[in-house]
Short mmCIF file of N, CA, C and O and ligand atoms in Angstrom, two decimals:
data_model
loop_
_atom_site.label_atom_id
_atom_site.label_comp_id
_atom_site.label_asym_id
_atom_site.label_seq_id
_atom_site.Cartn_x
_atom_site.Cartn_y
_atom_site.Cartn_z
N MET A 1 -85.21 33.42 -88.67
CA MET A 1 -84.03 33.33 -87.81
C MET A 1 -83.02 34.38 -88.26
O MET A 1 -82.61 34.38 -89.41
N PRO A 2 -82.61 35.29 -87.38
CA PRO A 2 -81.62 36.29 -87.76
C PRO A 2 -80.30 35.64 -88.15
O PRO A 2 -79.95 34.58 -87.63
N TYR A 3 -79.59 36.26 -89.01
CA TYR A 3 -78.31 35.76 -89.46
C TYR A 3 -77.38 36.93 -89.67
O TYR A 3 -77.81 38.07 -89.79
N LEU A 4 -76.11 36.62 -89.68
CA LEU A 4 -75.10 37.64 -89.92
C LEU A 4 -74.93 37.79 -91.42
O LEU A 4 -74.59 36.82 -92.10
N PRO A 5 -75.18 38.97 -91.96
CA PRO A 5 -74.97 39.15 -93.40
C PRO A 5 -73.53 38.84 -93.76
O PRO A 5 -72.62 39.10 -93.00
N MET A 6 -73.35 38.27 -94.94
CA MET A 6 -72.00 37.96 -95.42
C MET A 6 -71.76 38.76 -96.69
O MET A 6 -72.57 38.68 -97.59
N PRO A 7 -70.69 39.48 -96.81
CA PRO A 7 -69.70 39.67 -95.75
C PRO A 7 -70.27 40.53 -94.64
O PRO A 7 -71.19 41.30 -94.87
N PRO A 8 -69.72 40.39 -93.42
CA PRO A 8 -70.24 41.17 -92.30
C PRO A 8 -69.96 42.66 -92.48
O PRO A 8 -69.08 43.04 -93.24
N PRO A 9 -70.72 43.52 -91.78
CA PRO A 9 -70.51 44.96 -91.91
C PRO A 9 -69.10 45.36 -91.49
O PRO A 9 -68.56 44.82 -90.53
N LEU A 10 -68.51 46.27 -92.22
CA LEU A 10 -67.20 46.83 -91.89
C LEU A 10 -67.39 48.32 -91.65
O LEU A 10 -67.45 49.10 -92.59
N PRO A 11 -67.50 48.72 -90.37
CA PRO A 11 -67.72 50.14 -90.09
C PRO A 11 -66.60 51.02 -90.65
O PRO A 11 -65.44 50.62 -90.66
N TYR A 12 -66.97 52.19 -91.14
CA TYR A 12 -65.99 53.20 -91.57
C TYR A 12 -66.30 54.48 -90.80
O TYR A 12 -67.26 54.51 -90.01
N VAL A 13 -65.51 55.52 -91.00
CA VAL A 13 -65.59 56.69 -90.13
C VAL A 13 -67.02 57.20 -89.97
O VAL A 13 -67.51 57.37 -88.86
N GLU A 14 -67.73 57.39 -91.08
CA GLU A 14 -69.06 57.97 -90.99
C GLU A 14 -70.10 56.98 -90.47
O GLU A 14 -71.18 57.38 -90.05
N SER A 15 -69.82 55.67 -90.53
CA SER A 15 -70.84 54.71 -90.12
C SER A 15 -70.59 54.14 -88.73
O SER A 15 -71.39 53.34 -88.24
N GLU A 16 -69.50 54.54 -88.07
CA GLU A 16 -69.22 53.98 -86.74
C GLU A 16 -70.38 54.25 -85.77
O GLU A 16 -70.78 53.38 -85.01
N GLY A 17 -70.93 55.48 -85.82
CA GLY A 17 -72.03 55.84 -84.93
C GLY A 17 -73.25 54.97 -85.17
O GLY A 17 -74.00 54.65 -84.24
N PHE A 18 -73.46 54.58 -86.44
CA PHE A 18 -74.59 53.72 -86.77
C PHE A 18 -74.45 52.38 -86.07
O PHE A 18 -75.38 51.91 -85.40
N TRP A 19 -73.28 51.77 -86.19
CA TRP A 19 -73.08 50.43 -85.60
C TRP A 19 -72.99 50.49 -84.08
O TRP A 19 -73.43 49.58 -83.39
N GLU A 20 -72.43 51.58 -83.55
CA GLU A 20 -72.42 51.75 -82.10
C GLU A 20 -73.86 51.88 -81.58
O GLU A 20 -74.21 51.37 -80.53
N GLY A 21 -74.70 52.59 -82.35
CA GLY A 21 -76.11 52.71 -82.00
C GLY A 21 -76.80 51.35 -81.97
O GLY A 21 -77.58 51.05 -81.07
N CYS A 22 -76.49 50.51 -82.94
CA CYS A 22 -77.08 49.16 -82.96
C CYS A 22 -76.73 48.41 -81.69
O CYS A 22 -77.57 47.71 -81.13
N LYS A 23 -75.50 48.56 -81.22
CA LYS A 23 -75.11 47.86 -79.98
C LYS A 23 -75.96 48.34 -78.80
O LYS A 23 -76.22 47.57 -77.88
N ARG A 24 -76.39 49.61 -78.84
CA ARG A 24 -77.27 50.15 -77.78
C ARG A 24 -78.74 49.90 -78.09
O ARG A 24 -79.62 50.38 -77.40
N ARG A 25 -78.99 49.19 -79.22
CA ARG A 25 -80.35 48.94 -79.69
C ARG A 25 -81.09 50.24 -80.02
O ARG A 25 -82.25 50.43 -79.70
N GLU A 26 -80.33 51.11 -80.70
CA GLU A 26 -80.89 52.37 -81.19
C GLU A 26 -80.54 52.49 -82.67
O GLU A 26 -79.41 52.19 -83.07
N LEU A 27 -81.51 52.95 -83.46
CA LEU A 27 -81.22 53.21 -84.87
C LEU A 27 -80.75 54.66 -84.97
O LEU A 27 -81.51 55.59 -84.65
N VAL A 28 -79.49 54.83 -85.32
CA VAL A 28 -78.86 56.16 -85.37
C VAL A 28 -78.59 56.51 -86.83
O VAL A 28 -77.83 55.83 -87.51
N ILE A 29 -79.22 57.57 -87.28
CA ILE A 29 -79.12 57.99 -88.68
C ILE A 29 -78.38 59.32 -88.75
O ILE A 29 -78.59 60.22 -87.93
N GLN A 30 -77.54 59.44 -89.74
CA GLN A 30 -76.76 60.66 -89.92
C GLN A 30 -77.69 61.82 -90.27
O GLN A 30 -78.59 61.68 -91.10
N ARG A 31 -77.46 62.98 -89.63
CA ARG A 31 -78.29 64.15 -89.89
C ARG A 31 -77.41 65.38 -90.01
O ARG A 31 -76.49 65.58 -89.21
N CYS A 32 -77.70 66.20 -90.99
CA CYS A 32 -76.95 67.42 -91.22
C CYS A 32 -77.18 68.40 -90.07
O CYS A 32 -78.33 68.68 -89.71
N LYS A 33 -76.09 68.94 -89.50
CA LYS A 33 -76.23 69.90 -88.40
C LYS A 33 -76.61 71.29 -88.90
O LYS A 33 -76.98 72.15 -88.11
N ASP A 34 -76.50 71.52 -90.21
CA ASP A 34 -76.83 72.85 -90.73
C ASP A 34 -78.25 72.93 -91.28
O ASP A 34 -78.94 73.91 -91.02
N CYS A 35 -78.70 71.93 -92.02
CA CYS A 35 -80.05 72.02 -92.61
C CYS A 35 -81.02 70.98 -92.05
O CYS A 35 -82.21 71.02 -92.35
N GLY A 36 -80.51 70.04 -91.25
CA GLY A 36 -81.39 69.08 -90.59
C GLY A 36 -81.81 67.89 -91.44
O GLY A 36 -82.60 67.06 -91.01
N THR A 37 -81.27 67.78 -92.65
CA THR A 37 -81.64 66.68 -93.54
C THR A 37 -80.98 65.38 -93.07
O THR A 37 -79.78 65.35 -92.82
N TYR A 38 -81.80 64.33 -92.97
CA TYR A 38 -81.26 62.99 -92.68
C TYR A 38 -80.69 62.42 -93.96
O TYR A 38 -81.15 62.73 -95.06
N ARG A 39 -79.71 61.55 -93.81
CA ARG A 39 -79.20 60.81 -94.96
C ARG A 39 -78.70 59.44 -94.53
O ARG A 39 -78.20 59.26 -93.42
N HIS A 40 -78.87 58.49 -95.44
CA HIS A 40 -78.39 57.13 -95.20
C HIS A 40 -78.22 56.45 -96.55
O HIS A 40 -79.06 56.63 -97.42
N PRO A 41 -77.13 55.67 -96.77
CA PRO A 41 -76.05 55.37 -95.83
C PRO A 41 -75.18 56.58 -95.55
O PRO A 41 -75.20 57.56 -96.30
N PRO A 42 -74.41 56.49 -94.46
CA PRO A 42 -73.61 57.64 -94.05
C PRO A 42 -72.56 58.03 -95.10
O PRO A 42 -71.87 57.17 -95.65
N ILE A 43 -72.47 59.33 -95.34
CA ILE A 43 -71.48 59.90 -96.27
C ILE A 43 -70.96 61.20 -95.65
O ILE A 43 -71.61 61.78 -94.79
N PRO A 44 -69.79 61.67 -96.10
CA PRO A 44 -69.19 62.83 -95.43
C PRO A 44 -69.95 64.15 -95.61
O PRO A 44 -69.97 64.97 -94.71
N MET A 45 -70.58 64.37 -96.78
CA MET A 45 -71.14 65.69 -97.07
C MET A 45 -72.65 65.62 -97.30
O MET A 45 -73.15 64.67 -97.89
N CYS A 46 -73.35 66.65 -96.85
CA CYS A 46 -74.80 66.71 -97.03
C CYS A 46 -75.15 66.95 -98.50
O CYS A 46 -74.71 67.94 -99.08
N PRO A 47 -75.95 66.07 -99.09
CA PRO A 47 -76.33 66.27 -100.49
C PRO A 47 -77.31 67.42 -100.67
O PRO A 47 -77.48 67.92 -101.78
N ALA A 48 -77.94 67.88 -99.58
CA ALA A 48 -78.92 68.97 -99.70
C ALA A 48 -78.27 70.34 -99.64
O ALA A 48 -78.66 71.24 -100.37
N CYS A 49 -77.26 70.52 -98.75
CA CYS A 49 -76.67 71.86 -98.59
C CYS A 49 -75.15 71.86 -98.66
O CYS A 49 -74.53 72.88 -98.44
N GLN A 50 -74.55 70.70 -98.94
CA GLN A 50 -73.10 70.56 -99.08
C GLN A 50 -72.33 70.83 -97.79
O GLN A 50 -71.13 71.09 -97.81
N SER A 51 -73.01 70.79 -96.67
CA SER A 51 -72.32 70.97 -95.38
C SER A 51 -71.57 69.69 -94.99
O SER A 51 -72.01 68.59 -95.30
N TRP A 52 -70.44 69.88 -94.31
CA TRP A 52 -69.67 68.74 -93.80
C TRP A 52 -69.97 68.51 -92.32
O TRP A 52 -69.37 67.66 -91.69
N ASN A 53 -70.88 69.29 -91.73
CA ASN A 53 -71.23 69.15 -90.32
C ASN A 53 -72.39 68.18 -90.17
O ASN A 53 -73.45 68.40 -90.75
N TRP A 54 -72.18 67.13 -89.39
CA TRP A 54 -73.26 66.16 -89.22
C TRP A 54 -73.16 65.55 -87.83
O TRP A 54 -72.14 65.66 -87.15
N GLU A 55 -74.24 64.90 -87.45
CA GLU A 55 -74.26 64.16 -86.19
C GLU A 55 -75.14 62.94 -86.36
O GLU A 55 -76.05 62.92 -87.20
N GLY A 56 -74.88 61.92 -85.56
CA GLY A 56 -75.74 60.74 -85.53
C GLY A 56 -76.95 61.04 -84.67
O GLY A 56 -76.80 61.52 -83.55
N THR A 57 -78.15 60.79 -85.19
CA THR A 57 -79.38 61.12 -84.49
C THR A 57 -80.24 59.86 -84.33
O THR A 57 -80.50 59.16 -85.31
N LYS A 58 -80.67 59.61 -83.12
CA LYS A 58 -81.54 58.46 -82.88
C LYS A 58 -82.89 58.72 -83.53
O LYS A 58 -83.49 59.80 -83.34
N VAL A 59 -83.37 57.76 -84.30
CA VAL A 59 -84.69 57.87 -84.92
C VAL A 59 -85.60 56.79 -84.34
O VAL A 59 -85.15 55.92 -83.58
N SER A 60 -86.87 56.85 -84.71
CA SER A 60 -87.86 55.96 -84.10
C SER A 60 -87.67 54.50 -84.50
O SER A 60 -88.09 53.60 -83.78
N GLY A 61 -87.10 54.27 -85.68
CA GLY A 61 -87.00 52.91 -86.19
C GLY A 61 -88.29 52.42 -86.84
O GLY A 61 -88.40 51.27 -87.23
N ARG A 62 -89.24 53.33 -86.98
CA ARG A 62 -90.50 52.96 -87.63
C ARG A 62 -90.51 53.46 -89.07
O ARG A 62 -89.96 54.51 -89.39
N GLY A 63 -91.17 52.68 -89.91
CA GLY A 63 -91.27 53.08 -91.31
C GLY A 63 -92.20 52.14 -92.04
O GLY A 63 -92.99 51.42 -91.43
N ARG A 64 -92.07 52.16 -93.37
CA ARG A 64 -92.90 51.30 -94.20
C ARG A 64 -92.03 50.67 -95.28
O ARG A 64 -91.00 51.25 -95.67
N VAL A 65 -92.43 49.48 -95.73
CA VAL A 65 -91.69 48.82 -96.79
C VAL A 65 -91.95 49.60 -98.09
O VAL A 65 -93.08 49.74 -98.52
N GLU A 66 -90.88 50.12 -98.65
CA GLU A 66 -90.96 50.91 -99.88
C GLU A 66 -90.69 50.01 -101.10
O GLU A 66 -91.16 50.30 -102.19
N GLY A 67 -89.94 48.94 -100.88
CA GLY A 67 -89.65 47.97 -101.94
C GLY A 67 -89.05 46.74 -101.30
O GLY A 67 -88.56 46.79 -100.17
N PHE A 68 -89.10 45.62 -102.00
CA PHE A 68 -88.52 44.40 -101.43
C PHE A 68 -88.27 43.37 -102.52
O PHE A 68 -88.80 43.49 -103.63
N THR A 69 -87.44 42.39 -102.19
CA THR A 69 -87.26 41.23 -103.04
C THR A 69 -87.13 40.00 -102.15
O THR A 69 -86.73 40.12 -100.99
N ILE A 70 -87.52 38.87 -102.69
CA ILE A 70 -87.36 37.60 -101.99
C ILE A 70 -86.26 36.83 -102.72
O ILE A 70 -86.38 36.57 -103.91
N VAL A 71 -85.20 36.51 -102.00
CA VAL A 71 -84.09 35.75 -102.58
C VAL A 71 -84.39 34.28 -102.35
O VAL A 71 -84.55 33.84 -101.21
N THR A 72 -84.51 33.53 -103.44
CA THR A 72 -84.92 32.12 -103.32
C THR A 72 -83.77 31.14 -103.48
O THR A 72 -83.95 29.94 -103.28
N ARG A 73 -82.59 31.63 -103.90
CA ARG A 73 -81.42 30.76 -104.01
C ARG A 73 -80.33 31.28 -103.11
O ARG A 73 -79.99 32.46 -103.17
N ALA A 74 -79.75 30.40 -102.32
CA ALA A 74 -78.67 30.81 -101.43
C ALA A 74 -77.48 31.30 -102.25
O ALA A 74 -77.10 30.68 -103.25
N VAL A 75 -76.94 32.44 -101.87
CA VAL A 75 -75.79 33.01 -102.56
C VAL A 75 -74.55 32.92 -101.68
O VAL A 75 -73.47 32.61 -102.15
N PHE A 76 -74.74 33.19 -100.38
CA PHE A 76 -73.61 33.21 -99.46
C PHE A 76 -73.77 32.10 -98.42
O PHE A 76 -74.88 31.86 -97.94
N PRO A 77 -72.67 31.44 -98.05
CA PRO A 77 -72.74 30.48 -96.96
C PRO A 77 -73.25 31.17 -95.69
O PRO A 77 -72.89 32.30 -95.43
N GLY A 78 -74.07 30.50 -94.94
CA GLY A 78 -74.58 31.09 -93.71
C GLY A 78 -75.83 31.91 -93.90
O GLY A 78 -76.38 32.42 -92.93
N MET A 79 -76.26 32.11 -95.14
CA MET A 79 -77.50 32.84 -95.41
C MET A 79 -78.42 31.95 -96.23
O MET A 79 -78.51 32.08 -97.44
N PRO A 80 -79.09 31.00 -95.56
CA PRO A 80 -79.95 30.08 -96.30
C PRO A 80 -81.15 30.79 -96.91
O PRO A 80 -81.73 31.69 -96.30
N ALA A 81 -81.51 30.39 -98.11
CA ALA A 81 -82.68 30.94 -98.79
C ALA A 81 -83.90 30.13 -98.37
O ALA A 81 -83.76 28.97 -97.97
N PRO A 82 -85.11 30.65 -98.45
CA PRO A 82 -85.36 32.01 -98.91
C PRO A 82 -85.16 33.05 -97.81
O PRO A 82 -85.32 32.75 -96.64
N TYR A 83 -84.78 34.23 -98.23
CA TYR A 83 -84.75 35.37 -97.32
C TYR A 83 -85.17 36.60 -98.10
O TYR A 83 -85.23 36.58 -99.34
N ASN A 84 -85.48 37.64 -97.37
CA ASN A 84 -85.95 38.85 -98.03
C ASN A 84 -84.94 39.96 -97.86
O ASN A 84 -84.16 39.97 -96.91
N VAL A 85 -84.97 40.90 -98.77
CA VAL A 85 -84.25 42.17 -98.64
C VAL A 85 -85.29 43.25 -98.85
O VAL A 85 -85.98 43.25 -99.88
N VAL A 86 -85.41 44.13 -97.87
CA VAL A 86 -86.41 45.19 -97.97
C VAL A 86 -85.73 46.54 -97.99
O VAL A 86 -84.63 46.72 -97.48
N ARG A 87 -86.41 47.49 -98.63
CA ARG A 87 -86.01 48.88 -98.56
C ARG A 87 -87.10 49.59 -97.78
O ARG A 87 -88.26 49.59 -98.20
N VAL A 88 -86.71 50.12 -96.63
CA VAL A 88 -87.67 50.75 -95.72
C VAL A 88 -87.52 52.26 -95.80
O VAL A 88 -86.41 52.78 -95.75
N GLU A 89 -88.65 52.94 -95.95
CA GLU A 89 -88.65 54.39 -95.84
C GLU A 89 -88.97 54.73 -94.39
O GLU A 89 -90.05 54.41 -93.89
N LEU A 90 -88.01 55.35 -93.71
CA LEU A 90 -88.18 55.70 -92.30
C LEU A 90 -89.14 56.87 -92.19
O LEU A 90 -89.19 57.75 -93.06
N GLU A 91 -89.89 56.90 -91.07
CA GLU A 91 -90.96 57.89 -90.93
C GLU A 91 -90.46 59.32 -90.74
O GLU A 91 -91.22 60.26 -90.92
N GLU A 92 -89.18 59.48 -90.41
CA GLU A 92 -88.67 60.82 -90.11
C GLU A 92 -88.62 61.74 -91.32
O GLU A 92 -88.65 62.96 -91.18
N GLN A 93 -88.51 61.16 -92.53
CA GLN A 93 -88.31 62.03 -93.69
C GLN A 93 -88.69 61.28 -94.96
O GLN A 93 -88.32 60.12 -95.14
N ASP A 94 -89.41 61.92 -95.84
CA ASP A 94 -89.73 61.32 -97.14
C ASP A 94 -88.42 60.97 -97.85
O ASP A 94 -87.49 61.79 -97.89
N GLY A 95 -88.36 59.78 -98.40
CA GLY A 95 -87.19 59.37 -99.17
C GLY A 95 -86.00 58.93 -98.33
O GLY A 95 -84.95 58.65 -98.88
N LEU A 96 -86.16 58.86 -97.00
CA LEU A 96 -85.06 58.37 -96.15
C LEU A 96 -85.14 56.85 -96.13
O LEU A 96 -85.98 56.26 -95.45
N LEU A 97 -84.29 56.22 -96.93
CA LEU A 97 -84.37 54.78 -97.17
C LEU A 97 -83.23 54.04 -96.49
O LEU A 97 -82.11 54.55 -96.41
N ILE A 98 -83.53 52.84 -96.03
CA ILE A 98 -82.52 51.97 -95.44
C ILE A 98 -82.82 50.54 -95.87
O ILE A 98 -83.97 50.11 -95.86
N LEU A 99 -81.78 49.82 -96.28
CA LEU A 99 -81.94 48.42 -96.65
C LEU A 99 -81.89 47.55 -95.41
O LEU A 99 -81.19 47.88 -94.44
N GLY A 100 -82.58 46.44 -95.44
CA GLY A 100 -82.55 45.53 -94.32
C GLY A 100 -83.31 44.26 -94.64
O GLY A 100 -83.59 43.96 -95.80
N ASN A 101 -83.62 43.52 -93.60
CA ASN A 101 -84.38 42.29 -93.71
C ASN A 101 -85.52 42.34 -92.72
O ASN A 101 -85.35 42.83 -91.62
N VAL A 102 -86.66 41.80 -93.14
CA VAL A 102 -87.77 41.63 -92.21
C VAL A 102 -87.66 40.23 -91.63
O VAL A 102 -87.52 39.26 -92.37
N ILE A 103 -87.68 40.14 -90.31
CA ILE A 103 -87.63 38.83 -89.67
C ILE A 103 -88.96 38.56 -88.98
O ILE A 103 -89.74 39.47 -88.71
N GLY A 104 -89.20 37.28 -88.74
CA GLY A 104 -90.39 36.91 -87.99
C GLY A 104 -91.65 36.85 -88.80
O GLY A 104 -92.75 36.82 -88.23
N CYS A 105 -91.54 36.86 -90.12
CA CYS A 105 -92.75 36.67 -90.92
C CYS A 105 -92.41 35.93 -92.21
O CYS A 105 -91.27 35.95 -92.67
N HIS A 106 -93.39 35.25 -92.75
CA HIS A 106 -93.21 34.49 -93.98
C HIS A 106 -93.02 35.45 -95.15
O HIS A 106 -93.63 36.53 -95.16
N PRO A 107 -92.20 35.07 -96.14
CA PRO A 107 -91.99 35.97 -97.30
C PRO A 107 -93.30 36.43 -97.95
O PRO A 107 -93.39 37.57 -98.42
N ASP A 108 -94.32 35.55 -97.95
CA ASP A 108 -95.59 35.93 -98.59
C ASP A 108 -96.32 37.05 -97.85
O ASP A 108 -97.22 37.67 -98.40
N GLU A 109 -95.94 37.28 -96.61
CA GLU A 109 -96.60 38.33 -95.82
C GLU A 109 -96.05 39.72 -96.09
O GLU A 109 -96.65 40.71 -95.70
N ILE A 110 -94.88 39.79 -96.74
CA ILE A 110 -94.25 41.09 -96.96
C ILE A 110 -94.94 41.77 -98.14
O ILE A 110 -95.18 41.15 -99.18
N SER A 111 -95.25 43.05 -97.97
CA SER A 111 -95.90 43.79 -99.04
C SER A 111 -95.47 45.25 -99.01
O SER A 111 -94.99 45.74 -97.98
N ILE A 112 -95.65 45.92 -100.12
CA ILE A 112 -95.37 47.35 -100.20
C ILE A 112 -96.28 48.08 -99.21
O ILE A 112 -97.47 47.74 -99.08
N ASP A 113 -95.71 49.06 -98.53
CA ASP A 113 -96.40 49.88 -97.53
C ASP A 113 -96.65 49.18 -96.20
O ASP A 113 -97.27 49.75 -95.31
N MET A 114 -96.17 47.94 -96.06
CA MET A 114 -96.32 47.26 -94.78
C MET A 114 -95.57 48.04 -93.69
O MET A 114 -94.40 48.37 -93.86
N PRO A 115 -96.25 48.38 -92.58
CA PRO A 115 -95.55 49.07 -91.50
C PRO A 115 -94.55 48.15 -90.81
O PRO A 115 -94.87 46.99 -90.54
N VAL A 116 -93.38 48.68 -90.53
CA VAL A 116 -92.34 47.90 -89.86
C VAL A 116 -91.70 48.75 -88.77
O VAL A 116 -91.80 49.97 -88.77
N LYS A 117 -91.04 48.05 -87.86
CA LYS A 117 -90.24 48.73 -86.83
C LYS A 117 -88.94 47.96 -86.67
O LYS A 117 -88.88 46.75 -86.89
N VAL A 118 -87.92 48.68 -86.24
CA VAL A 118 -86.60 48.07 -86.13
C VAL A 118 -86.53 47.17 -84.90
O VAL A 118 -87.25 47.37 -83.90
N THR A 119 -85.69 46.17 -84.99
CA THR A 119 -85.36 45.30 -83.87
C THR A 119 -83.89 44.93 -84.01
O THR A 119 -83.30 45.12 -85.08
N PHE A 120 -83.29 44.43 -82.95
CA PHE A 120 -81.85 44.18 -82.98
C PHE A 120 -81.55 42.79 -82.45
O PHE A 120 -82.26 42.25 -81.60
N GLU A 121 -80.47 42.21 -82.97
CA GLU A 121 -79.99 40.91 -82.50
C GLU A 121 -78.47 40.96 -82.42
O GLU A 121 -77.82 41.44 -83.36
N ASP A 122 -77.92 40.45 -81.33
CA ASP A 122 -76.46 40.29 -81.25
C ASP A 122 -76.09 39.08 -82.09
O ASP A 122 -76.48 37.96 -81.75
N VAL A 123 -75.38 39.29 -83.19
CA VAL A 123 -75.04 38.17 -84.07
C VAL A 123 -73.62 37.67 -83.85
O VAL A 123 -73.29 36.54 -84.18
N THR A 124 -72.75 38.52 -83.33
CA THR A 124 -71.42 38.12 -82.87
C THR A 124 -71.14 38.96 -81.62
O THR A 124 -71.87 39.92 -81.35
N PRO A 125 -70.08 38.64 -80.89
CA PRO A 125 -69.75 39.49 -79.74
C PRO A 125 -69.48 40.95 -80.16
O PRO A 125 -69.68 41.87 -79.38
N GLU A 126 -69.06 41.16 -81.40
CA GLU A 126 -68.72 42.52 -81.86
C GLU A 126 -69.86 43.21 -82.59
O GLU A 126 -69.92 44.43 -82.63
N ILE A 127 -70.74 42.44 -83.21
CA ILE A 127 -71.72 43.05 -84.11
C ILE A 127 -73.15 42.78 -83.65
O ILE A 127 -73.55 41.63 -83.46
N THR A 128 -73.89 43.86 -83.46
CA THR A 128 -75.33 43.79 -83.25
C THR A 128 -75.96 44.24 -84.56
O THR A 128 -75.67 45.32 -85.06
N MET A 129 -76.80 43.37 -85.11
CA MET A 129 -77.40 43.64 -86.41
C MET A 129 -78.81 44.19 -86.23
O MET A 129 -79.52 43.79 -85.32
N TYR A 130 -79.19 45.10 -87.11
CA TYR A 130 -80.55 45.61 -87.11
C TYR A 130 -81.38 44.82 -88.11
O TYR A 130 -80.87 44.37 -89.15
N TYR A 131 -82.62 44.63 -87.78
CA TYR A 131 -83.60 43.99 -88.66
C TYR A 131 -84.90 44.77 -88.53
O TYR A 131 -85.02 45.65 -87.68
N PHE A 132 -85.85 44.41 -89.34
CA PHE A 132 -87.18 44.98 -89.19
C PHE A 132 -88.16 43.87 -88.92
O PHE A 132 -87.95 42.71 -89.31
N GLU A 133 -89.24 44.21 -88.24
CA GLU A 133 -90.33 43.28 -88.02
C GLU A 133 -91.64 44.01 -88.29
O GLU A 133 -91.69 45.24 -88.24
N LYS A 134 -92.66 43.22 -88.56
CA LYS A 134 -93.98 43.80 -88.80
C LYS A 134 -94.41 44.64 -87.61
O LYS A 134 -94.23 44.24 -86.48
N ALA A 135 -94.98 45.79 -87.90
CA ALA A 135 -95.50 46.65 -86.84
C ALA A 135 -97.02 46.69 -86.96
O ALA A 135 -97.58 46.44 -88.03
N ALA A 136 -97.65 47.03 -85.88
CA ALA A 136 -99.12 47.08 -85.88
C ALA A 136 -99.60 48.25 -86.76
O ALA A 136 -98.93 49.23 -86.93
ZN1 ZN B 1 -77.47 69.97 -95.03
#
């Protein structure tokens, strides 16, 4: 069951495009306009070429589980355990990592290199959250 992470996301200048993309059900990742390198989470300057020019770019939302943990004790109200936290490497670029949760599968089913794809849920009127689900 999808849930709103606590505390909820607080968009900042560089991440506004990311959250606006979620509302459109698109995964939008920051990309350098000078060298083309993707980066996440959003930051002002490109770590590859030090350029300050960037744009939000829609990506496929497909990737593989690069790492994960299963949280077995509830830490925050509204987030009942067990739940998982995964680090997904997106297919667009080696090392392009994004944290998230896999929904729709039992914790025992999650494994390293498991293919996943992004999915979205409206969790409040203001926030559409991204999640991952098992991909074929
Ligand atoms: Zn760059």
